[in-house]
Amino acid sequence: MRTLTSPAEPASPPADPGEPSRPQRLARIRPVARHMATVLAWLLVVGALLLPNELAKVTPWTFLRIPVEAVAGVAALLALPPRPRRALAIAGGAGLGLVTVLKFFDIGFYSVLGRPFDPVFDTSLFDPAVVFLTQSFGRAGAIAVVAGAVLLTVAVVVLMTLSVVRAAGQVVAYRRTATRAAAALVLAWFVSAALGAHVVSGAPIAASDTAAIVRGHAAQARASLRDQKAFESEAVVDAFRDMPGDQLLNALRGKDVIFTFIESYGRDAIEDPLYAAEVGAVLDDGGRRLAAAGFDSRSAFLTSSTAGGGSWLAHATFNSGLWINNQKRYRTLVASDRLTLTGAFERADWRTVGMMPGVTQAWPEGRFYGYDKVYDAKNVGYQGPAFALGTMPDQYTLSALQRLEYGRAGRGPLMVEMPLTSSHAPWAPLPHMIDWNDVGDGSVFGPMSKAGDSPEEVWRDSDKTRAGYRQSIVYSLSALTSYVEKFCDDNLVLVFLGDHQPAPLLTGKGATRDVPISIVTRDRAVLDRIAGWHWEQGIKPGKRAPVWRMDTFRDRFLTAYSPPR
């Protein structure tokens, strides 16, 4: 019987005696990899120490300096025994990682709000940020961004800790070299500091950026904690707190008073050459049409308590007569019984209405402000598409006001607070004006929500971002002036203003926090009562128009229109 066998396997070619084996190749690669890891660790550590907390300061020259924190760290590592040395390296690495994350927060806050991140108060802004992301990029996009931010934070802290530990090991392994290098760097740092030497303007060779940022945030935290006590003292002072309703706002009896905030309508919109031509043109045209319809107006500027965002802080400042510039003050205010402008009108027997198209969730603050009725994004009958954080076009908001309140027959005097939101970031998609008779339930706006660039495309291009902002302000102003021209009568007193300037990426660094404010009415007596304010005629304030802090408006307004009998 024959046995079947498999064909013989081909013999492996003989190894080339001149070619290194796998273990030999790994042995050659490992030292190179270790050296590269060490170099990367030092680059990460030094780069993190030299990283500024403002995007405008990040240049290649920024990283060609001597960080005093690194020199001090090397000296401390050389002086300590092994166990404390390792503990210092781990703690220092984790701390540097957290400070680096803090710098990234600062960069974001400076870019959007024009100020550094406040660890005491600003954590409460994370929820509104998630809402913004969700409405701009969808729920999946928001989850992806949040998850990415969390993972990046953890990665930065872990990677920075490993880098400092590795760098510390090299300091000890090459003690003599490290000692000489540290001594030389200390000498160079002090000489550079004494001479004021700079790599380029604004980038001193002797750097201590990280230490200064940590000290600044520590001082900021102490000031934030003290702020609460100071605010409580300010809030108890109120000349109008106990004024009877029959003495409040007598000079406006029978008038319909509408306070309208235009989102991100700042001074730069009418003065910056990037925006002023188009925005100025719509204000000039609107002013002419309002004058032809018998309306007169006066304008000035208010300095907002916020910039780039936090509209509710500006609304609260304007309404309460208190400077509300952080979330803690806001929460304290809405938990108090402070008299607001809305509350004053309610006490004086006006019907008070909040038209709040930007409110998409429960809003208990409505009780604090004292509205008889609040219309939010869910109960104004809007059946059209969402326009990011604008939720609905301003023309629909104004049409809903006309249908639900202002145009009702037989009603009494009305007081309305109404933020218009179409000019809210991300400025895409954008609506445009249509015939008022065609507004209906808003479904007509469907094609507009699909036209033009997406928010992602707009925010990737600074020119498109600026153009979108400019067009949105033009639209909001056009909608408001058209509404007044078409629907409003002799009893109207309209006060419209911006809530804050847009983000610094649109205004540039160092922009004021001023916003335009205008009063429009057909009743000359209403304007005569504020003649002493010296506001300018028209709805476009000039460069020399008066500038008040926003928190002073409530008292001045109540004083002007609540004359003693």
XYZ file of C-alpha atoms in Angstrom:
565
model
C 0.000 0.000 0.000
C 1.422 3.319 -0.986
C 1.515 6.257 1.426
C 0.485 9.626 0.035
C 2.749 12.449 1.111
C 2.454 16.211 0.688
C 4.792 17.942 -1.676
C 7.945 19.081 0.038
C 7.833 22.703 1.361
C 10.263 24.929 -0.504
C 13.300 25.608 1.560
C 13.680 29.120 2.994
C 16.431 31.095 1.344
C 19.520 31.219 3.457
C 19.815 34.341 5.582
C 22.109 37.001 4.262
C 24.948 37.078 6.753
C 25.313 40.837 6.099
C 21.657 41.690 6.912
C 20.858 42.446 10.610
C 18.302 40.258 12.338
C 14.984 41.576 13.724
C 16.342 41.844 17.307
C 19.359 43.695 15.963
C 17.150 46.118 13.984
C 15.032 46.786 17.069
C 18.167 47.330 19.133
C 19.282 49.990 16.652
C 15.856 51.683 16.480
C 15.204 51.870 20.230
C 17.895 54.471 21.035
C 16.714 56.675 18.160
C 13.102 56.355 19.332
C 14.107 57.180 22.903
C 15.989 60.258 21.758
C 13.038 61.365 19.642
C 10.635 60.827 22.551
C 12.903 62.898 24.797
C 13.134 65.710 22.262
C 9.353 65.698 21.792
C 8.830 65.713 25.561
C 11.044 68.788 25.961
C 9.355 70.513 23.014
C 5.933 69.871 24.525
C 6.955 71.126 27.950
C 8.713 74.262 26.708
C 5.978 74.910 24.141
C 3.264 74.660 26.797
C 5.172 77.064 29.053
C 5.603 79.617 26.251
C 2.082 79.266 24.802
C 0.179 82.580 25.231
C -3.473 82.621 26.229
C -4.510 84.906 23.355
C -4.551 83.752 19.759
C -3.214 87.072 18.469
C -0.008 86.562 20.477
C 0.738 83.111 19.046
C 3.603 83.539 16.538
C 6.712 81.466 15.724
C 8.772 84.024 17.655
C 6.749 83.363 20.775
C 8.455 79.975 21.153
C 12.052 81.275 20.772
C 12.300 82.520 24.348
C 13.513 81.306 27.757
C 10.682 80.226 30.101
C 11.685 80.930 33.686
C 9.379 78.135 34.876
C 11.476 75.525 33.025
C 14.716 76.836 34.484
C 13.264 76.858 38.016
C 11.860 73.361 37.491
C 15.250 71.964 36.427
C 16.912 73.555 39.446
C 14.316 72.055 41.793
C 14.682 68.586 40.250
C 18.459 68.696 40.650
C 18.146 69.682 44.290
C 15.625 67.016 45.368
C 16.170 63.359 46.337
C 14.540 60.638 44.162
C 11.076 60.246 45.750
C 10.239 63.941 46.117
C 11.738 64.499 42.658
C 9.358 62.017 41.046
C 6.394 63.403 42.978
C 7.320 66.914 41.862
C 7.611 65.772 38.235
C 4.189 64.084 38.290
C 2.461 66.976 40.065
C 4.225 69.544 37.904
C 3.314 67.708 34.711
C -0.344 67.370 35.669
C -0.421 71.010 36.755
C 1.171 72.152 33.505
C -1.385 70.082 31.594
C -4.262 71.749 33.436
C -2.755 75.207 32.900
C -2.393 74.415 29.201
C -6.087 73.490 29.055
C -6.848 76.750 30.884
C -4.856 78.629 28.223
C -6.967 77.006 25.507
C -10.108 78.145 27.329
C -8.651 81.651 27.526
C -7.904 81.626 23.809
C -11.519 80.684 23.094
C -12.977 83.252 25.474
C -10.728 86.047 24.206
C -11.708 85.173 20.621
C -15.462 85.131 21.307
C -16.097 87.239 24.432
C -13.009 89.456 24.511
C -11.968 88.367 28.018
C -10.252 85.441 29.756
C -12.067 82.404 31.101
C -13.314 82.777 34.686
C -13.087 79.392 36.472
C -15.439 80.613 39.220
C -18.356 81.795 37.074
C -17.886 80.583 33.520
C -18.441 76.870 34.027
C -22.143 77.737 34.013
C -21.772 78.781 30.362
C -21.089 75.213 29.246
C -24.815 74.414 28.972
C -25.560 77.414 26.695
C -22.484 76.455 24.651
C -23.905 72.959 24.095
C -27.231 74.493 23.043
C -25.378 76.727 20.580
C -23.504 73.746 19.121
C -26.684 71.687 18.880
C -28.658 74.379 17.096
C -25.748 75.264 14.803
C -24.398 71.808 13.902
C -27.057 69.338 15.074
C -27.138 66.983 18.032
C -24.601 64.565 16.572
C -22.200 67.397 15.805
C -22.572 68.820 19.322
C -21.931 65.407 20.911
C -18.865 64.939 18.724
C -17.466 68.345 19.693
C -18.088 67.825 23.424
C -16.635 64.306 23.366
C -13.630 65.545 21.434
C -13.078 68.384 23.924
C -13.201 65.989 26.898
C -10.818 63.525 25.253
C -8.463 66.329 24.265
C -8.421 67.647 27.837
C -7.555 64.242 29.257
C -4.952 63.668 26.538
C -3.254 67.026 27.208
C -3.000 66.362 30.964
C -1.740 62.786 30.527
C 0.709 63.639 27.747
C 2.072 66.642 29.631
C 2.569 64.553 32.778
C 4.454 61.863 30.847
C 6.537 64.523 29.107
C 7.589 66.224 32.350
C 8.429 62.860 33.955
C 10.562 61.917 30.954
C 12.298 65.294 30.888
C 12.975 65.014 34.629
C 14.580 61.627 34.087
C 16.944 63.111 31.526
C 17.865 65.941 33.879
C 18.931 63.422 36.500
C 20.652 61.109 34.018
C 22.777 63.977 32.724
C 23.101 65.898 35.973
C 26.363 67.668 35.179
C 25.204 68.837 31.744
C 21.811 69.824 33.135
C 23.454 71.837 35.936
C 25.620 73.768 33.499
C 22.723 74.360 31.123
C 20.490 75.564 33.955
C 23.170 77.961 35.203
C 23.665 79.362 31.714
C 19.935 79.788 31.175
C 19.482 81.495 34.555
C 22.221 83.970 33.642
C 20.740 84.530 30.171
C 17.245 85.016 31.609
C 18.331 87.643 34.161
C 20.523 89.507 31.669
C 17.695 89.537 29.101
C 15.236 90.705 31.726
C 17.567 93.464 32.904
C 18.178 94.677 29.357
C 14.547 94.271 28.307
C 15.676 92.190 25.332
C 12.985 91.017 22.908
C 12.940 88.454 20.132
C 10.446 90.770 18.407
C 8.197 93.474 19.774
C 5.923 92.046 22.437
C 7.982 88.849 22.865
C 10.604 89.341 25.632
C 13.361 86.756 25.697
C 13.008 86.452 29.483
C 9.566 84.830 29.532
C 7.348 84.177 32.536
C 4.019 83.853 30.729
C 2.681 80.776 32.476
C 3.456 82.071 35.969
C 1.791 85.389 35.095
C -1.300 83.630 33.735
C -1.602 81.478 36.863
C -1.226 84.544 39.110
C -3.781 86.421 37.003
C -6.364 83.665 37.278
C -5.745 83.316 41.015
C -6.345 87.044 41.458
C -9.383 86.784 39.187
C -10.825 83.974 41.312
C -10.358 85.981 44.519
C -11.980 89.025 42.924
C -14.880 86.925 41.632
C -15.528 85.516 45.081
C -15.456 89.013 46.612
C -17.733 90.333 43.888
C -20.808 88.662 45.315
C -20.697 90.624 48.557
C -20.197 93.894 46.681
C -23.114 93.114 44.373
C -25.446 92.354 47.267
C -24.648 95.782 48.708
C -25.364 97.487 45.378
C -28.621 95.632 44.799
C -30.339 96.891 47.961
C -30.088 100.513 46.778
C -33.160 101.279 44.651
C -34.916 104.652 44.586
C -37.922 103.140 42.792
C -38.346 100.005 44.887
C -41.417 101.180 46.796
C -42.833 103.738 44.364
C -46.605 103.199 43.965
C -47.910 102.195 40.576
C -49.996 105.348 40.174
C -46.773 107.406 40.340
C -44.760 105.306 37.901
C -44.491 106.145 34.184
C -47.274 108.763 34.254
C -45.833 110.528 31.201
C -46.363 107.380 29.120
C -49.969 106.636 30.081
C -51.877 105.211 27.145
C -48.727 104.453 25.173
C -47.609 101.089 23.805
C -43.967 100.758 24.809
C -41.836 98.181 22.990
C -38.256 97.457 24.081
C -36.488 95.612 21.281
C -32.993 94.132 21.495
C -31.210 93.415 18.221
C -28.760 90.582 18.720
C -25.068 91.540 18.308
C -25.957 95.029 17.044
C -22.868 96.855 18.267
C -21.214 100.173 17.615
C -18.888 98.573 15.076
C -21.901 97.743 12.898
C -22.346 101.444 12.144
C -18.714 102.609 12.373
C -16.416 99.826 11.168
C -15.800 100.208 7.397
C -16.395 96.459 7.002
C -20.052 96.924 7.953
C -20.873 100.628 8.091
C -21.745 101.240 4.442
C -24.543 98.645 4.229
C -25.776 99.003 7.816
C -25.629 102.790 7.593
C -27.581 102.716 4.333
C -30.426 100.678 5.833
C -30.529 102.997 8.874
C -30.589 106.082 6.646
C -33.317 104.626 4.473
C -35.306 103.401 7.478
C -34.992 106.791 9.127
C -36.328 108.542 6.004
C -39.269 106.169 5.710
C -40.130 106.494 9.404
C -39.953 110.277 9.169
C -42.250 110.185 6.140
C -44.691 108.141 8.247
C -44.636 110.825 10.938
C -42.168 109.263 13.376
C -39.351 111.148 15.092
C -36.390 109.573 16.868
C -33.383 110.146 19.107
C -30.255 108.003 19.424
C -27.133 107.481 21.535
C -24.936 104.634 22.804
C -25.018 102.379 25.854
C -21.985 100.458 27.114
C -23.000 96.830 27.490
C -21.976 94.612 30.388
C -20.921 91.870 27.958
C -19.456 91.386 24.482
C -19.542 88.581 21.944
C -22.260 86.659 23.793
C -24.196 86.399 27.054
C -27.160 88.393 25.767
C -29.155 87.612 28.907
C -26.569 89.522 30.966
C -27.159 92.646 28.884
C -30.956 92.223 29.047
C -30.750 91.911 32.831
C -28.465 94.940 33.111
C -30.801 97.090 31.015
C -33.906 95.910 32.855
C -32.648 95.983 36.440
C -30.370 99.014 36.592
C -27.596 96.798 37.974
C -24.320 95.831 36.300
C -24.841 92.142 35.464
C -21.577 90.966 33.930
C -21.346 87.369 35.142
C -23.586 84.401 35.730
C -23.425 84.566 39.513
C -24.761 88.130 39.511
C -27.452 87.063 37.075
C -28.598 84.170 39.239
C -28.603 86.360 42.346
C -30.637 88.990 40.511
C -33.348 86.658 39.190
C -33.730 85.142 42.663
C -34.381 88.620 44.128
C -37.342 91.017 44.110
C -35.492 93.797 42.277
C -37.816 96.130 40.370
C -37.199 95.825 36.627
C -38.492 98.015 33.817
C -40.997 95.280 33.053
C -42.017 95.154 36.698
C -42.479 98.925 36.765
C -44.857 98.776 33.788
C -46.725 95.878 35.368
C -47.091 97.826 38.622
C -48.421 100.776 36.620
C -51.102 98.532 35.022
C -49.684 97.941 31.554
C -50.104 94.493 30.045
C -46.545 93.159 29.964
C -45.469 90.689 27.278
C -42.214 88.896 26.573
C -41.736 87.937 22.910
C -38.834 85.514 23.314
C -38.127 83.660 20.064
C -34.742 82.529 21.326
C -36.174 80.734 24.378
C -36.406 77.047 23.503
C -36.484 75.517 27.007
C -38.126 76.180 30.351
C -37.480 79.791 31.356
C -38.290 80.474 35.021
C -36.757 83.946 34.743
C -40.021 85.057 33.148
C -41.570 85.144 36.629
C -38.798 87.410 37.918
C -39.276 89.929 35.119
C -43.013 90.023 35.782
C -44.485 89.323 32.344
C -48.212 88.742 32.091
C -47.507 86.558 29.051
C -44.380 84.987 27.576
C -44.273 83.833 23.962
C -41.321 81.539 23.320
C -40.123 79.556 20.301
C -42.757 76.868 20.941
C -45.959 78.841 21.406
C -45.960 81.495 18.685
C -47.336 79.161 16.021
C -44.174 79.000 13.959
C -44.258 76.122 11.455
C -41.199 77.077 9.442
C -37.627 75.757 9.550
C -35.127 76.508 12.292
C -32.554 79.205 11.589
C -29.847 78.035 14.050
C -29.980 80.050 17.295
C -32.185 82.586 15.550
C -34.895 79.863 15.635
C -37.198 81.911 13.385
C -36.817 84.985 11.156
C -37.318 88.342 12.835
C -40.082 89.161 10.377
C -42.064 86.213 11.708
C -41.464 87.314 15.324
C -42.792 90.776 14.494
C -45.721 89.309 12.570
C -46.563 87.132 15.577
C -46.450 90.183 17.843
C -48.929 91.902 15.554
C -51.242 88.883 15.410
C -51.098 87.864 19.076
C -50.907 91.192 20.900
C -50.285 94.509 19.161
C -52.963 94.173 16.512
C -55.735 92.933 18.841
C -58.818 95.117 18.883
C -59.969 96.659 22.160
C -56.803 95.937 24.118
C -55.280 98.211 26.747
C -51.778 99.748 26.805
C -49.079 97.212 26.051
C -45.473 96.906 27.161
C -43.335 94.401 25.215
C -39.780 93.207 25.586
C -38.654 91.518 22.378
C -35.159 90.290 21.489
C -34.792 89.847 17.730
C -32.496 86.909 17.072
C -31.834 86.635 13.325
C -28.488 88.393 13.790
C -27.292 85.753 16.255
C -24.207 83.718 15.329
C -23.549 81.575 13.297
C -25.203 83.919 10.724
C -26.190 81.027 8.492
C -28.703 80.311 7.146
C -30.084 83.834 6.718
C -33.665 84.876 5.887
C -34.652 87.814 3.715
C -37.636 90.133 3.722
C -40.906 89.093 2.068
C -44.335 90.696 1.787
C -45.936 90.883 5.245
C -49.111 89.309 3.875
C -47.148 86.194 2.912
C -45.579 85.480 6.333
C -48.405 83.212 7.517
C -47.261 80.401 9.817
C -43.645 80.728 8.694
C -43.544 77.738 6.371
C -42.848 80.164 3.528
C -39.324 80.543 4.908
C -38.505 76.900 4.141
C -36.450 77.474 0.976
C -34.411 80.210 2.716
C -33.142 77.787 5.348
C -31.624 75.615 2.615
C -30.091 78.398 0.550
C -26.585 79.763 0.938
C -23.672 78.364 2.893
C -23.924 76.126 5.938
C -22.715 77.337 9.354
C -19.601 75.173 8.983
C -18.724 76.803 5.650
C -19.330 80.305 6.980
C -17.181 79.815 10.073
C -14.287 78.380 8.084
C -13.965 81.625 6.121
C -13.530 84.911 8.004
C -14.768 86.942 5.015
C -17.971 84.882 4.873
C -18.387 85.237 8.648
C -18.186 89.026 8.407
C -20.499 89.106 5.400
C -23.039 86.924 7.190
C -22.939 89.155 10.262
C -23.372 92.295 8.166
C -26.299 90.849 6.211
C -28.015 89.678 9.386
C -27.877 93.142 10.974
C -29.223 94.679 7.763
C -32.076 92.163 7.793
C -33.005 92.736 11.455
C -33.022 96.519 11.095
C -35.008 96.282 7.857
C -37.616 94.040 9.460
C -38.044 96.302 12.484
C -38.314 99.592 10.599
C -40.672 98.023 8.068
C -42.904 96.756 10.887
C -43.108 100.192 12.511
C -43.821 101.859 9.176
C -46.615 99.421 8.272
C -48.338 98.586 11.560
C -47.621 101.150 14.284
C -49.707 104.155 15.266
C -49.532 107.374 17.285
C -49.378 105.520 20.600
C -46.103 103.711 19.864
C -42.941 104.336 21.868
C -40.242 102.046 20.489
C -36.883 101.683 22.221
C -34.512 99.530 20.187
C -30.882 98.777 20.938
C -28.127 96.238 20.580
C -27.458 93.802 23.381
C -23.688 93.613 22.827
C -20.938 93.884 20.249
C -20.223 90.765 18.167
C -17.215 88.551 18.858
C -13.691 90.065 18.675
C -13.018 87.997 15.560
C -15.466 90.416 13.879
C -14.620 93.657 15.678
C -10.911 93.136 16.247
C -9.147 93.362 19.574
C -9.815 96.379 21.761
C -13.266 97.287 20.430
C -15.574 99.179 22.761
C -18.597 97.495 24.317
C -20.898 100.252 23.089
C -24.215 99.481 21.397
C -26.573 101.892 19.610
C -29.908 102.769 21.202
C -32.811 104.688 19.659
C -36.251 105.915 20.757
C -38.914 106.207 18.039
C -42.358 107.804 18.436
C -44.842 110.140 16.771
C -45.518 111.948 20.046
C -43.139 114.896 20.330
C -43.971 115.257 24.038
C -42.326 111.871 24.675
C -39.079 113.122 23.139
C -39.321 116.505 24.863
C -39.134 114.769 28.231
C -35.632 113.494 27.357
C -34.321 116.703 25.791
C -31.823 116.941 28.638
C -30.268 113.652 27.564
C -28.835 115.413 24.481
C -29.349 112.360 22.293
C -28.916 112.896 18.570
C -31.789 113.077 16.097
C -32.421 110.013 13.926
C -31.906 106.288 14.395
C -28.165 106.293 13.631
C -26.084 107.845 16.429
C -22.960 109.718 15.362
C -19.478 109.333 16.778
C -20.064 112.163 19.271
C -23.397 110.889 20.550
C -23.651 110.474 24.348
C -22.436 107.180 25.834
C -23.974 105.826 29.065
C -23.389 102.619 30.937
C -26.254 100.272 30.230
C -27.131 99.890 33.919
C -27.912 103.626 34.186
C -30.743 103.500 31.650
C -33.464 102.116 33.945
C -33.225 104.931 36.501
C -32.936 107.657 33.844
C -35.935 106.284 31.962
C -38.097 105.914 35.069
C -37.092 109.397 36.253
C -37.905 110.998 32.900
C -41.327 109.386 32.573
C -42.433 109.284 36.237
C -42.803 113.013 37.025
C -44.083 113.927 40.473
C -47.725 114.987 40.503
